[in-house]
Coordinates of C-alpha atoms in Angstrom, one line a residue:
Chain A
N1 CA 0.1 0.3 0.1
E2 CA 2.9 2.4 0.9
E3 CA 4.0 1.7 -2.8
L4 CA 0.6 2.4 -4.6
W5 CA 0.2 6.0 -2.1
A6 CA 3.2 7.4 -3.4
Q7 CA 3.2 6.2 -7.1
S8 CA 0.0 7.9 -7.1
V9 CA 1.7 10.8 -5.6
L10 CA 2.9 11.7 -8.8
E11 CA -0.1 11.2 -10.5
M12 CA -2.2 13.2 -8.3
P13 CA -5.8 13.9 -9.5
K14 CA -7.3 17.2 -8.8
R15 CA -8.6 18.2 -5.6
R16 CA -12.6 18.2 -7.1
D17 CA -11.8 15.3 -8.6
I18 CA -10.7 13.7 -5.5
L19 CA -13.7 15.0 -3.6
A20 CA -16.2 13.4 -6.0
I21 CA -14.3 10.4 -5.9
V22 CA -14.6 10.3 -2.4
L23 CA -18.2 10.8 -2.1
I24 CA -19.2 8.3 -4.4
V25 CA -16.6 6.0 -2.8
L26 CA -17.3 6.2 1.0
P27 CA -21.2 4.9 0.7
W28 CA -20.0 1.8 -0.5
T29 CA -17.3 1.7 1.9
L30 CA -19.7 2.0 4.4
L31 CA -21.9 -0.8 2.9
I32 CA -19.3 -3.1 2.6
T33 CA -19.1 -2.7 6.2
V34 CA -22.0 -3.4 7.7
W35 CA -22.2 -6.6 5.1
H36 CA -19.4 -7.2 6.5
Q37 CA -20.2 -7.0 10.0
S38 CA -23.6 -8.8 9.2
T39 CA -21.8 -11.9 8.0
I40 CA -19.4 -12.2 10.5
A41 CA -19.0 -12.1 14.1
P42 CA -16.5 -9.8 15.7
L43 CA -17.0 -6.3 17.0
L44 CA -15.4 -3.6 14.8
A45 CA -12.8 -2.5 16.4
V46 CA -11.5 1.6 15.7
H47 CA -9.7 2.2 12.6
K48 CA -7.6 5.7 13.0
D49 CA -5.6 6.2 9.6
D50 CA -1.9 6.8 11.3
G51 CA -0.3 8.1 8.1
G52 CA -1.1 10.5 6.0
D53 CA -4.6 11.8 4.3
S54 CA -7.4 9.3 4.5
Q55 CA -9.0 11.0 1.7
R56 CA -6.1 10.4 -0.6
D57 CA -5.7 7.0 0.2
L58 CA -8.5 5.9 -0.5
A59 CA -8.4 7.7 -3.7
A60 CA -5.4 5.8 -4.2
G61 CA -6.4 2.4 -3.7
L62 CA -9.7 3.4 -6.2
D63 CA -6.9 3.9 -9.1
S64 CA -5.2 0.8 -8.4
K65 CA -6.2 -2.4 -9.9
E66 CA -5.0 -4.3 -6.7
Y67 CA -7.4 -2.4 -4.3
C68 CA -8.8 -3.7 -1.2
L69 CA -10.1 -3.1 1.7
S70 CA -7.7 -2.9 4.3
D71 CA -7.3 -1.6 7.9
R72 CA -6.4 1.4 7.0
D73 CA -9.4 2.5 4.9
I74 CA -11.9 1.9 7.4
V75 CA -12.0 5.4 8.7
E76 CA -14.9 5.9 10.9
V77 CA -16.6 4.6 13.9
V78 CA -17.4 1.9 16.2
R79 CA -20.7 0.4 15.9
T80 CA -21.2 -1.8 18.5
E81 CA -24.2 -4.1 17.4
Y82 CA -26.3 -5.6 19.9
V83 CA -27.6 -8.7 18.1
Y84 CA -30.8 -10.7 19.8
T85 CA -30.8 -14.8 18.1
R86 CA -32.5 -17.2 19.4
P87 CA -30.2 -19.5 19.9
P88 CA -26.9 -17.3 19.8
P89 CA -24.7 -17.9 17.3
W90 CA -23.0 -21.2 17.0
S91 CA -19.1 -20.5 18.0
D92 CA -16.1 -22.5 16.8
T93 CA -14.7 -22.3 20.0
L94 CA -16.9 -23.9 22.5
P95 CA -17.5 -27.1 23.4
T96 CA -20.8 -28.6 22.4
I97 CA -22.9 -29.6 25.3
H98 CA -25.1 -32.5 24.0
V99 CA -28.0 -32.6 26.3
V100 CA -29.6 -35.9 26.7
T101 CA -33.8 -35.8 27.6
P102 CA -35.8 -38.6 27.7
T103 CA -39.5 -37.9 27.4
Y104 CA -42.8 -39.4 27.5
S105 CA -46.7 -38.4 26.5
R106 CA -48.9 -37.6 29.6
P107 CA -50.8 -34.1 29.7
V108 CA -47.8 -31.5 31.2
Q109 CA -45.7 -32.8 27.9
K110 CA -45.7 -29.9 26.1
A111 CA -45.5 -27.6 28.7
E112 CA -42.8 -29.0 30.5
L113 CA -40.7 -29.1 27.1
T114 CA -41.3 -25.9 26.3
R115 CA -40.2 -24.3 29.5
L116 CA -37.1 -26.3 28.6
A117 CA -36.5 -25.4 25.8
N118 CA -37.4 -21.7 26.7
T119 CA -33.9 -21.9 29.1
L120 CA -32.0 -24.1 26.3
L121 CA -32.7 -21.4 23.9
H122 CA -30.1 -19.4 26.0
V123 CA -27.0 -21.6 25.5
P124 CA -24.5 -21.1 23.3
N125 CA -23.8 -24.8 21.2
L126 CA -26.2 -26.5 22.7
H127 CA -27.6 -29.5 20.7
W128 CA -30.5 -31.0 22.3
I129 CA -31.4 -34.9 22.0
L130 CA -34.8 -35.5 22.8
V131 CA -35.5 -39.3 22.8
E132 CA -39.8 -40.1 22.9
D133 CA -40.3 -43.3 25.0
S134 CA -42.8 -43.9 22.5
Q135 CA -43.1 -46.7 19.6
R136 CA -42.8 -43.6 16.8
R137 CA -42.0 -39.9 16.8
T138 CA -44.9 -38.3 18.0
P139 CA -46.1 -34.8 15.8
L140 CA -46.1 -32.6 19.2
I141 CA -42.2 -33.3 19.6
T142 CA -41.4 -32.8 16.1
R143 CA -43.7 -29.8 15.4
L144 CA -42.4 -28.4 19.2
L145 CA -38.7 -29.3 18.2
R146 CA -38.7 -27.1 14.8
D147 CA -40.0 -24.5 16.3
T148 CA -38.2 -23.7 18.6
G149 CA -34.9 -23.4 16.4
L150 CA -32.8 -25.4 18.6
N151 CA -30.5 -27.8 17.3
Y152 CA -31.7 -31.5 18.0
T153 CA -31.6 -34.8 17.2
H154 CA -35.2 -36.3 17.6
L155 CA -35.2 -39.8 18.9
N156 CA -37.1 -42.6 19.9
V157 CA -37.5 -45.5 21.5
E158 CA -40.6 -47.4 23.6
T159 CA -39.9 -49.5 27.0
P160 CA -41.7 -52.5 27.1
R161 CA -45.0 -52.8 28.3
N162 CA -45.1 -55.4 31.0
Y163 CA -48.2 -57.5 29.4
K164 CA -48.5 -59.3 33.2
L165 CA -49.5 -56.1 34.7
R166 CA -52.9 -54.9 34.0
G167 CA -53.0 -51.1 32.5
D168 CA -50.3 -48.8 30.6
T169 CA -47.4 -50.1 32.7
R170 CA -44.1 -49.9 31.3
D171 CA -41.8 -52.6 33.3
P172 CA -40.8 -51.4 36.9
R173 CA -37.7 -53.3 36.8
I174 CA -36.7 -51.0 33.9
P175 CA -36.4 -47.4 35.5
R176 CA -37.8 -44.8 33.5
G177 CA -35.7 -43.1 30.9
T178 CA -32.8 -45.8 30.5
M179 CA -33.5 -47.1 27.6
Q180 CA -34.0 -43.9 26.2
R181 CA -30.6 -42.2 27.4
N182 CA -29.0 -45.7 26.8
L183 CA -30.0 -44.9 22.9
A184 CA -28.5 -41.4 22.8
L185 CA -25.4 -42.7 24.2
R186 CA -25.6 -45.1 21.2
W187 CA -26.5 -42.4 18.5
L188 CA -23.3 -40.3 20.0
R189 CA -21.1 -43.3 19.1
E190 CA -22.7 -43.7 16.2
T191 CA -22.5 -40.2 14.6
F192 CA -19.0 -39.3 16.6
N193 CA -15.7 -40.5 15.7
K194 CA -13.6 -40.9 19.0
N195 CA -10.2 -39.7 17.1
N196 CA -11.9 -36.8 15.0
S197 CA -14.5 -35.0 16.9
Q198 CA -15.1 -32.1 18.1
P199 CA -15.1 -31.0 21.9
G200 CA -18.7 -31.9 23.7
I201 CA -19.8 -32.7 26.7
V202 CA -22.9 -35.3 27.7
Y203 CA -25.5 -33.8 30.1
F204 CA -28.7 -35.8 31.3
A205 CA -31.6 -33.0 31.4
D206 CA -34.8 -34.6 32.6
D207 CA -37.7 -32.8 31.1
D208 CA -39.2 -31.6 34.5
N209 CA -36.0 -30.0 36.3
T210 CA -35.2 -26.8 36.5
Y211 CA -31.9 -26.0 35.1
S212 CA -29.8 -22.2 35.5
L213 CA -28.6 -21.0 32.8
E214 CA -24.8 -21.0 34.9
L215 CA -25.0 -24.5 35.2
F216 CA -24.4 -25.2 31.3
E217 CA -21.2 -22.6 31.4
E218 CA -20.2 -24.7 34.4
M219 CA -20.0 -28.0 32.6
R220 CA -18.5 -26.8 29.8
S221 CA -15.2 -27.5 30.8
T222 CA -15.5 -30.6 31.9
R223 CA -12.5 -32.7 31.4
K224 CA -13.8 -36.7 32.3
V225 CA -16.6 -36.2 34.8
S226 CA -17.8 -33.1 36.3
V227 CA -19.9 -32.7 39.2
W228 CA -22.0 -30.7 41.2
P229 CA -24.9 -30.3 44.0
V230 CA -28.7 -30.6 43.0
A231 CA -32.0 -29.4 45.1
F232 CA -34.7 -31.4 46.0
V233 CA -33.3 -34.9 45.8
G234 CA -32.5 -37.9 48.7
G235 CA -35.2 -36.2 50.9
L236 CA -33.3 -32.8 51.1
R237 CA -32.9 -29.6 50.2
Y238 CA -29.9 -30.7 48.3
E239 CA -27.5 -33.1 47.9
S240 CA -23.9 -32.0 47.0
P241 CA -20.5 -34.1 46.7
K242 CA -18.3 -33.7 49.7
V243 CA -14.9 -31.7 48.3
N244 CA -11.8 -31.7 50.3
A245 CA -9.4 -28.5 50.7
A246 CA -7.4 -29.7 47.6
G247 CA -10.7 -29.8 45.6
K248 CA -10.9 -33.5 45.3
V249 CA -14.5 -35.5 46.0
Y250 CA -14.3 -37.6 48.9
G251 CA -17.7 -38.9 49.3
W252 CA -21.3 -37.5 49.2
K253 CA -23.2 -35.3 50.9
T254 CA -26.5 -37.9 51.8
V255 CA -28.7 -39.1 53.5
F256 CA -30.3 -42.1 51.9
D257 CA -27.4 -44.6 50.9
P258 CA -24.2 -41.8 51.2
H259 CA -22.2 -45.0 50.8
R260 CA -23.1 -45.7 47.0
P261 CA -20.2 -45.6 44.8
F262 CA -22.0 -42.3 42.9
A263 CA -24.8 -40.9 45.4
I264 CA -25.3 -38.3 42.8
D265 CA -28.4 -37.6 40.9
M266 CA -28.9 -37.8 37.3
A267 CA -28.9 -34.0 36.9
G268 CA -25.9 -33.7 39.2
F269 CA -22.8 -34.8 37.0
A270 CA -21.8 -34.5 33.1
V271 CA -19.5 -36.5 31.1
N272 CA -17.3 -35.4 28.5
L273 CA -18.2 -37.1 24.9
R274 CA -14.6 -38.1 24.6
L275 CA -15.1 -40.5 27.5
I276 CA -18.2 -41.8 26.0
L277 CA -16.9 -42.6 22.8
Q278 CA -13.6 -43.9 24.7
R279 CA -15.7 -46.5 26.9
P280 CA -18.1 -47.8 24.5
Q281 CA -19.6 -50.5 26.5
A282 CA -20.8 -48.2 29.5
Y283 CA -24.5 -48.0 29.5
F284 CA -27.3 -47.5 32.2
K285 CA -27.8 -50.8 33.7
L286 CA -31.3 -51.7 32.5
R287 CA -32.4 -54.2 34.9
G288 CA -31.7 -55.4 38.6
V289 CA -30.4 -51.6 39.5
K290 CA -31.6 -50.8 43.0
G291 CA -33.3 -47.5 43.6
G292 CA -30.5 -44.6 43.2
Y293 CA -28.1 -46.6 42.0
Q294 CA -28.8 -46.1 38.3
E295 CA -25.7 -43.1 38.2
S296 CA -23.6 -45.5 39.7
S297 CA -24.3 -47.9 37.0
L298 CA -23.3 -45.9 34.1
L299 CA -20.3 -44.0 36.2
R300 CA -18.2 -46.7 37.2
E301 CA -17.5 -47.6 34.1
L302 CA -16.0 -44.3 33.1
V303 CA -14.2 -42.7 36.0
T304 CA -13.2 -43.0 39.5
L305 CA -13.5 -40.5 42.8
S306 CA -10.8 -39.2 42.7
D307 CA -11.1 -38.3 38.7
L308 CA -14.2 -36.1 39.6
E309 CA -14.2 -32.8 38.5
P310 CA -16.4 -30.6 41.1
K311 CA -18.1 -27.5 40.1
A312 CA -20.2 -24.4 41.0
A313 CA -17.5 -23.3 43.4
N314 CA -16.0 -26.5 44.7
C315 CA -19.7 -27.6 45.2
T316 CA -21.1 -24.8 47.2
K317 CA -23.7 -23.6 44.6
I318 CA -27.1 -24.5 43.7
L319 CA -27.6 -24.6 39.9
V320 CA -30.0 -27.1 39.5
W321 CA -33.3 -28.3 40.8
H322 CA -34.9 -31.5 40.9
T323 CA -38.5 -30.4 40.7
R324 CA -41.5 -32.3 40.2
T325 CA -44.8 -31.1 38.2
E326 CA -47.8 -32.2 39.8
K327 CA -50.4 -33.7 37.5
P328 CA -53.2 -31.8 36.8
V329 CA -56.7 -32.4 38.3
L330 CA -58.8 -33.3 34.7
V331 CA -61.9 -34.5 36.3
N332 CA -64.5 -32.2 34.4
E333 CA -63.1 -33.4 31.3
G334 CA -66.0 -36.9 32.5
K335 CA -65.7 -39.9 30.4
K336 CA -66.7 -38.5 27.4
G337 CA -64.2 -35.3 27.1
F338 CA -65.1 -31.7 27.2
T339 CA -62.7 -30.2 25.6
D340 CA -62.3 -30.3 22.0
P341 CA -59.4 -33.2 21.4
N342 CA -57.9 -31.8 18.5
V343 CA -56.6 -28.8 20.5
E344 CA -53.6 -30.0 21.0
I345 CA -52.1 -28.9 25.0
Chain B
Y1 CA -22.1 -8.6 17.6
V2 CA -22.8 -9.1 20.6
Y3 CA -25.8 -11.6 22.1
S4 CA -27.5 -10.1 24.1
R5 CA -30.0 -11.0 27.2
P6 CA -32.8 -9.7 26.6
P7 CA -33.6 -8.5 23.5
P8 CA -32.3 -4.5 23.3
W9 CA -35.3 -2.4 24.1
S10 CA -37.2 -1.1 21.4
D11 CA -38.9 2.3 21.3
T12 CA -41.9 1.4 18.9
L13 CA -42.7 -2.5 20.5
P14 CA -45.6 -1.9 23.3
T15 CA -44.5 -2.5 26.9
I16 CA -45.5 -5.8 28.6
F17 CA -45.6 -5.2 32.4
V18 CA -45.9 -8.7 34.2
I19 CA -46.6 -8.5 37.3
T20 CA -45.7 -11.6 40.1
P21 CA -46.6 -12.1 43.3
T22 CA -44.5 -14.5 44.5
Y23 CA -43.9 -16.2 48.4
T24 CA -40.2 -17.9 50.2
R25 CA -41.3 -21.5 49.9
P26 CA -38.3 -23.9 48.9
V27 CA -39.3 -24.3 45.4
Q28 CA -39.4 -20.1 45.0
K29 CA -35.9 -19.9 43.7
A30 CA -36.3 -22.8 41.1
E31 CA -39.4 -21.0 39.8
L32 CA -38.6 -17.5 39.2
T33 CA -34.9 -18.7 37.9
R34 CA -37.0 -20.7 34.9
L35 CA -39.7 -18.0 34.6
A36 CA -36.7 -15.3 34.2
N37 CA -35.5 -17.9 31.7
T38 CA -38.7 -17.4 29.8
F39 CA -39.2 -13.4 30.0
L40 CA -35.2 -13.0 28.9
H41 CA -36.4 -13.7 25.4
V42 CA -39.7 -11.0 25.2
Q43 CA -38.7 -7.9 24.3
N44 CA -39.4 -5.2 26.0
L45 CA -41.0 -6.5 29.0
H46 CA -40.5 -5.3 32.4
W47 CA -41.0 -7.7 35.0
V48 CA -42.6 -6.4 38.7
V49 CA -42.4 -9.0 41.2
V50 CA -44.0 -8.2 44.3
E51 CA -43.1 -10.8 47.5
D52 CA -46.0 -11.7 50.1
S53 CA -43.4 -10.5 52.8
P54 CA -42.5 -8.1 55.5
R55 CA -39.1 -7.1 53.5
R56 CA -37.6 -7.7 50.4
T57 CA -35.5 -10.2 50.8
N58 CA -32.3 -11.1 49.4
L59 CA -32.8 -14.0 47.2
V60 CA -35.0 -12.3 45.5
S61 CA -33.0 -9.0 44.9
N62 CA -30.3 -11.0 44.0
L63 CA -32.0 -13.3 41.3
L64 CA -33.2 -10.2 40.5
E65 CA -30.3 -8.2 39.8
K66 CA -28.2 -11.2 38.2
A67 CA -30.8 -11.9 36.0
G68 CA -30.7 -8.6 33.1
L69 CA -34.2 -8.1 33.2
N70 CA -36.3 -4.8 33.2
F71 CA -37.8 -5.3 36.6
T72 CA -39.5 -3.1 39.5
H73 CA -39.0 -5.3 43.1
L74 CA -41.8 -4.8 45.5
N75 CA -43.3 -6.6 48.5
V76 CA -46.1 -6.2 50.5
E77 CA -47.2 -8.9 53.2
T78 CA -51.1 -10.3 53.6
P79 CA -52.1 -9.9 56.9
K80 CA -51.8 -13.0 58.6
S81 CA -56.1 -12.7 59.6
L82 CA -56.3 -12.8 55.5
K83 CA -54.6 -15.7 55.3
L84 CA -56.4 -17.5 58.0
G85 CA -59.6 -16.1 57.8
L86 CA -59.9 -14.8 60.6
S87 CA -61.9 -11.7 60.2
W88 CA -65.7 -12.3 61.3
I89 CA -67.5 -12.7 58.2
P90 CA -65.4 -15.7 56.6
S91 CA -63.8 -14.4 53.8
H92 CA -61.4 -16.1 51.3
T93 CA -58.5 -14.2 49.8
P94 CA -57.2 -15.9 47.5
R95 CA -53.3 -15.7 46.7
G96 CA -51.2 -13.2 45.5
T97 CA -54.3 -10.1 45.7
L98 CA -52.4 -8.3 47.7
Q99 CA -49.4 -8.0 46.2
R100 CA -51.4 -8.1 42.3
N101 CA -53.1 -5.0 43.5
L102 CA -50.3 -3.5 44.7
G103 CA -48.5 -4.1 41.1
L104 CA -51.2 -2.2 40.1
H105 CA -51.2 0.8 42.1
W106 CA -47.3 0.9 41.1
L107 CA -48.3 1.1 37.4
R108 CA -50.4 4.2 38.5
D109 CA -48.0 5.7 40.4
S110 CA -45.3 5.8 38.4
F111 CA -47.1 6.8 35.1
S112 CA -49.5 9.7 37.2
N113 CA -47.5 12.3 36.0
T114 CA -45.5 11.0 32.6
A115 CA -47.1 9.7 29.5
P116 CA -47.6 5.9 29.9
P117 CA -45.9 4.1 27.3
E118 CA -48.0 2.2 25.0
G119 CA -48.5 -1.6 26.4
V120 CA -50.2 -3.9 28.3
V121 CA -50.3 -5.4 31.8
Y122 CA -50.2 -9.5 32.9
F123 CA -50.3 -11.2 36.1
A124 CA -48.3 -14.1 35.7
D125 CA -48.1 -16.5 39.0
D126 CA -44.7 -18.2 39.2
D127 CA -45.7 -21.6 38.9
N128 CA -47.4 -21.5 35.7
T129 CA -45.5 -22.4 31.9
Y130 CA -45.9 -19.4 29.4
S131 CA -45.0 -19.7 25.3
L132 CA -43.2 -17.3 23.9
E133 CA -45.6 -16.9 21.7
L134 CA -48.1 -16.4 23.9
F135 CA -46.5 -12.3 24.6
E136 CA -46.6 -11.7 21.0
E137 CA -50.7 -12.4 21.1
M138 CA -51.3 -10.1 24.3
R139 CA -49.0 -7.0 22.9
Y140 CA -51.2 -5.6 20.9
T141 CA -54.1 -5.6 23.0
R142 CA -56.3 -2.4 22.7
R143 CA -58.8 -2.6 25.8
V144 CA -59.0 -6.6 27.4
S145 CA -57.2 -9.4 25.5
V146 CA -58.3 -13.1 26.4
W147 CA -57.1 -16.2 25.5
P148 CA -57.1 -20.0 26.6
V149 CA -55.2 -21.6 29.6
A150 CA -54.4 -25.2 30.7
F151 CA -55.3 -27.4 33.6
V152 CA -58.0 -25.3 34.9
G153 CA -61.3 -26.0 36.1
G154 CA -60.8 -29.6 36.3
L155 CA -60.1 -29.6 32.4
R156 CA -57.2 -29.9 29.8
F157 CA -57.8 -25.8 29.3
E158 CA -60.6 -23.4 29.5
S159 CA -61.2 -21.2 26.6
P160 CA -63.6 -18.0 25.9
K161 CA -66.5 -19.1 23.6
V162 CA -65.6 -17.2 20.3
S163 CA -68.3 -16.2 17.8
P164 CA -67.9 -16.5 14.0
A165 CA -67.6 -12.9 14.0
G166 CA -64.9 -12.9 16.6
K167 CA -66.5 -11.8 19.5
V168 CA -66.3 -13.5 22.8
V169 CA -70.0 -14.6 23.6
G170 CA -69.4 -16.8 26.7
W171 CA -67.1 -19.1 28.2
K172 CA -66.0 -23.0 27.5
T173 CA -65.8 -24.1 31.1
V174 CA -67.4 -27.0 33.5
F175 CA -67.2 -24.9 36.7
D176 CA -69.4 -22.0 37.1
P177 CA -69.7 -20.8 33.4
N178 CA -71.7 -17.9 34.0
R179 CA -69.7 -16.5 35.8
P180 CA -69.0 -12.8 34.3
F181 CA -65.3 -13.7 33.3
A182 CA -64.7 -17.4 33.9
I183 CA -61.7 -17.2 32.7
D184 CA -57.9 -17.8 34.7
M185 CA -55.6 -15.1 36.0
A186 CA -53.1 -16.4 33.6
G187 CA -55.4 -15.8 30.6
F188 CA -56.0 -12.1 30.1
A189 CA -54.1 -8.9 29.7
I190 CA -55.6 -5.3 30.2
S191 CA -54.1 -2.3 27.9
I192 CA -52.0 -0.1 30.5
K193 CA -54.4 2.8 28.9
L194 CA -57.1 1.2 30.7
I195 CA -55.2 0.5 34.0
L196 CA -55.1 3.9 34.1
E197 CA -58.5 5.3 33.0
K198 CA -60.2 3.5 35.9
P199 CA -57.8 3.9 38.5
H200 CA -59.9 2.3 41.2
A201 CA -60.3 -0.8 39.4
S202 CA -58.6 -3.1 41.7
F203 CA -58.7 -7.4 42.7
K204 CA -61.2 -7.8 45.4
L205 CA -59.7 -8.6 48.8
E206 CA -62.4 -10.1 50.5
G207 CA -65.7 -11.9 50.1
V208 CA -64.9 -13.7 46.9
K209 CA -66.3 -16.4 46.1
G210 CA -63.9 -19.2 44.7
G211 CA -63.5 -18.4 40.7
Y212 CA -64.3 -15.0 41.4
Q213 CA -61.2 -12.9 41.8
E214 CA -60.7 -12.1 37.8
T215 CA -64.1 -10.7 37.9
S216 CA -63.8 -8.7 40.8
L217 CA -60.9 -7.2 38.6
L218 CA -62.8 -7.4 35.2
K219 CA -65.8 -6.2 35.9
D220 CA -64.7 -2.5 36.5
L221 CA -62.7 -2.7 33.3
V222 CA -64.6 -4.0 30.3
T223 CA -67.9 -5.9 29.2
M224 CA -67.9 -9.5 27.4
D225 CA -68.2 -8.1 23.9
G226 CA -65.4 -5.8 24.4
L227 CA -63.1 -8.7 25.3
E228 CA -60.3 -9.4 22.1
P229 CA -59.8 -13.1 21.6
K230 CA -56.1 -13.9 20.9
A231 CA -54.6 -17.1 19.8
A232 CA -56.0 -17.8 16.7
N233 CA -59.6 -17.0 18.1
C234 CA -58.9 -18.9 20.7
T235 CA -58.2 -22.1 19.4
K236 CA -54.6 -22.6 20.7
V237 CA -53.3 -23.4 24.0
L238 CA -50.1 -21.0 24.7
V239 CA -50.0 -20.7 28.4
W240 CA -50.6 -23.9 31.0
H241 CA -51.6 -23.8 34.8
T242 CA -48.5 -25.7 35.7
R243 CA -48.5 -26.7 39.7
T244 CA -45.0 -27.7 41.1
E245 CA -45.0 -30.7 43.7
R246 CA -43.8 -29.9 46.9
P247 CA -40.4 -31.4 47.3
T248 CA -39.8 -33.9 50.2
L249 CA -38.0 -32.7 52.7
V250 CA -38.1 -35.5 55.0
N251 CA -34.2 -36.7 55.3
E252 CA -33.4 -33.1 57.1
G253 CA -34.6 -33.7 60.4
K254 CA -35.6 -31.9 63.2
R255 CA -32.1 -29.7 63.2
G256 CA -31.3 -29.8 59.4
F257 CA -29.0 -32.0 57.4
T258 CA -28.3 -29.5 54.6
D259 CA -26.3 -26.2 55.2
P260 CA -28.8 -23.5 55.9
R261 CA -26.6 -21.1 54.5
V262 CA -26.5 -22.6 51.3
E263 CA -29.0 -20.8 49.1
V264 CA -31.9 -23.0 47.5

């Protein structure tokens, strides 16, 4: 550019011509700036011209066949544009959080998934894996997922019914959600190559819990398995890992069976995707799992106690709550139904 | 660009004032957190949180500060006599009444000397579930707009009855469909203009029959044929009257097991 400038000084056009050219070029420069900004991310910084006459530089640039928009050509201002998109734009540097949510049809299903989606829509680089406990993917879920705008994968697998019992009871020996979570693990292993995959974290998020936005940022830095407290589990205000002064997990602050290998709720840990891919045999045990041992059945194949990474200020903050939603009273529907069944709730 | 939450305020969009009464109990922070997560998507939303308490609590103050929403934090304690119905007339003060009225009072106070923005007032309880679409439906309310609500009145949903001409002509409910306004708190929004035009319209405090709270306010504001049906002429459900189970805290025992300084 230095050479161009010097060269054109020698052929310097008249002042009037310069003015005309500037008046033509300047709007285009600003236009290109806006286009550039709107298609690619970062903030525009102030680029002040540090040598010489900016007007002449522009003119010179235009004369030359090798004209290109350089830093020195951007003369004016900073424009910090706040853009709101839902979800936030994908980032090349953030690890992806794969949120695995098993779900099943019942009256409050759409409400639960709606408010969960409203939370997830704030989290960058989030991939929602929704697994229905159903024979087929339902239109309700298909539509809901599409309408949210989230990055998602929609799976389904039906937990076998226990034919011996009357009514729509699933096999009570299989804890709810297990086959669905396992299907998601299988999907991840089939989709991502362990040598070549982008960094990711796997989190099991049931559709009726409550998640703070801070939680997702805490789990993003998981190297193997990270853990944190969960409210409203084990008959307590919260259960929590025990963390020593060196920042290592050495036990569990629970009343119910604190000697479980991993006395932690499903919502209280996240696993690095790499680890999931490295241990392809690690799944949630399907049958014969004692109450409260489901999480252990997976985690013991993945990690030891000392490997756990405590998050949430060394497990002193509550960032997730195991809330449960009441079953709505539908007594006035009566035998034949009062409301229009075509109206989806 | 920088991702911002909530979306930037717009000079042209009507404001949605959301009035939420709330009270201390174990699930309070969880409820307000997921509610905030929803509101953070809605443009030009001003959240008026009214605690049922003698003082504004740290829990709510901190939550509101951190959320990033436009908010106003109020409080008024429901007197114990009202809560227990100890006055000589057996009274039924539904929960949240005093708090909602304080919210209305604050609104009227705030715009007594200034020109009010265009917008609406919506009463959003902290345990319901709201779709984002709902807020866009209510935003352009001229007087009072209405829509269906799921999980109320013992039904999948209750809904206004809308005539082919697009007018509300009745209520599709099983419980007392002849109420002047057989509609849930979450099923209507009122324009700010109307709230300010009728400064004496409030929720009745005492002697309100079950299911008549909404009527006690709306009867002073509008008649049935003045209602504006939203949500595709009241055929879509955009809000659910969900309720959260009380958590079992039995293992806390008499003296408490968990650290009481850890906020839940």
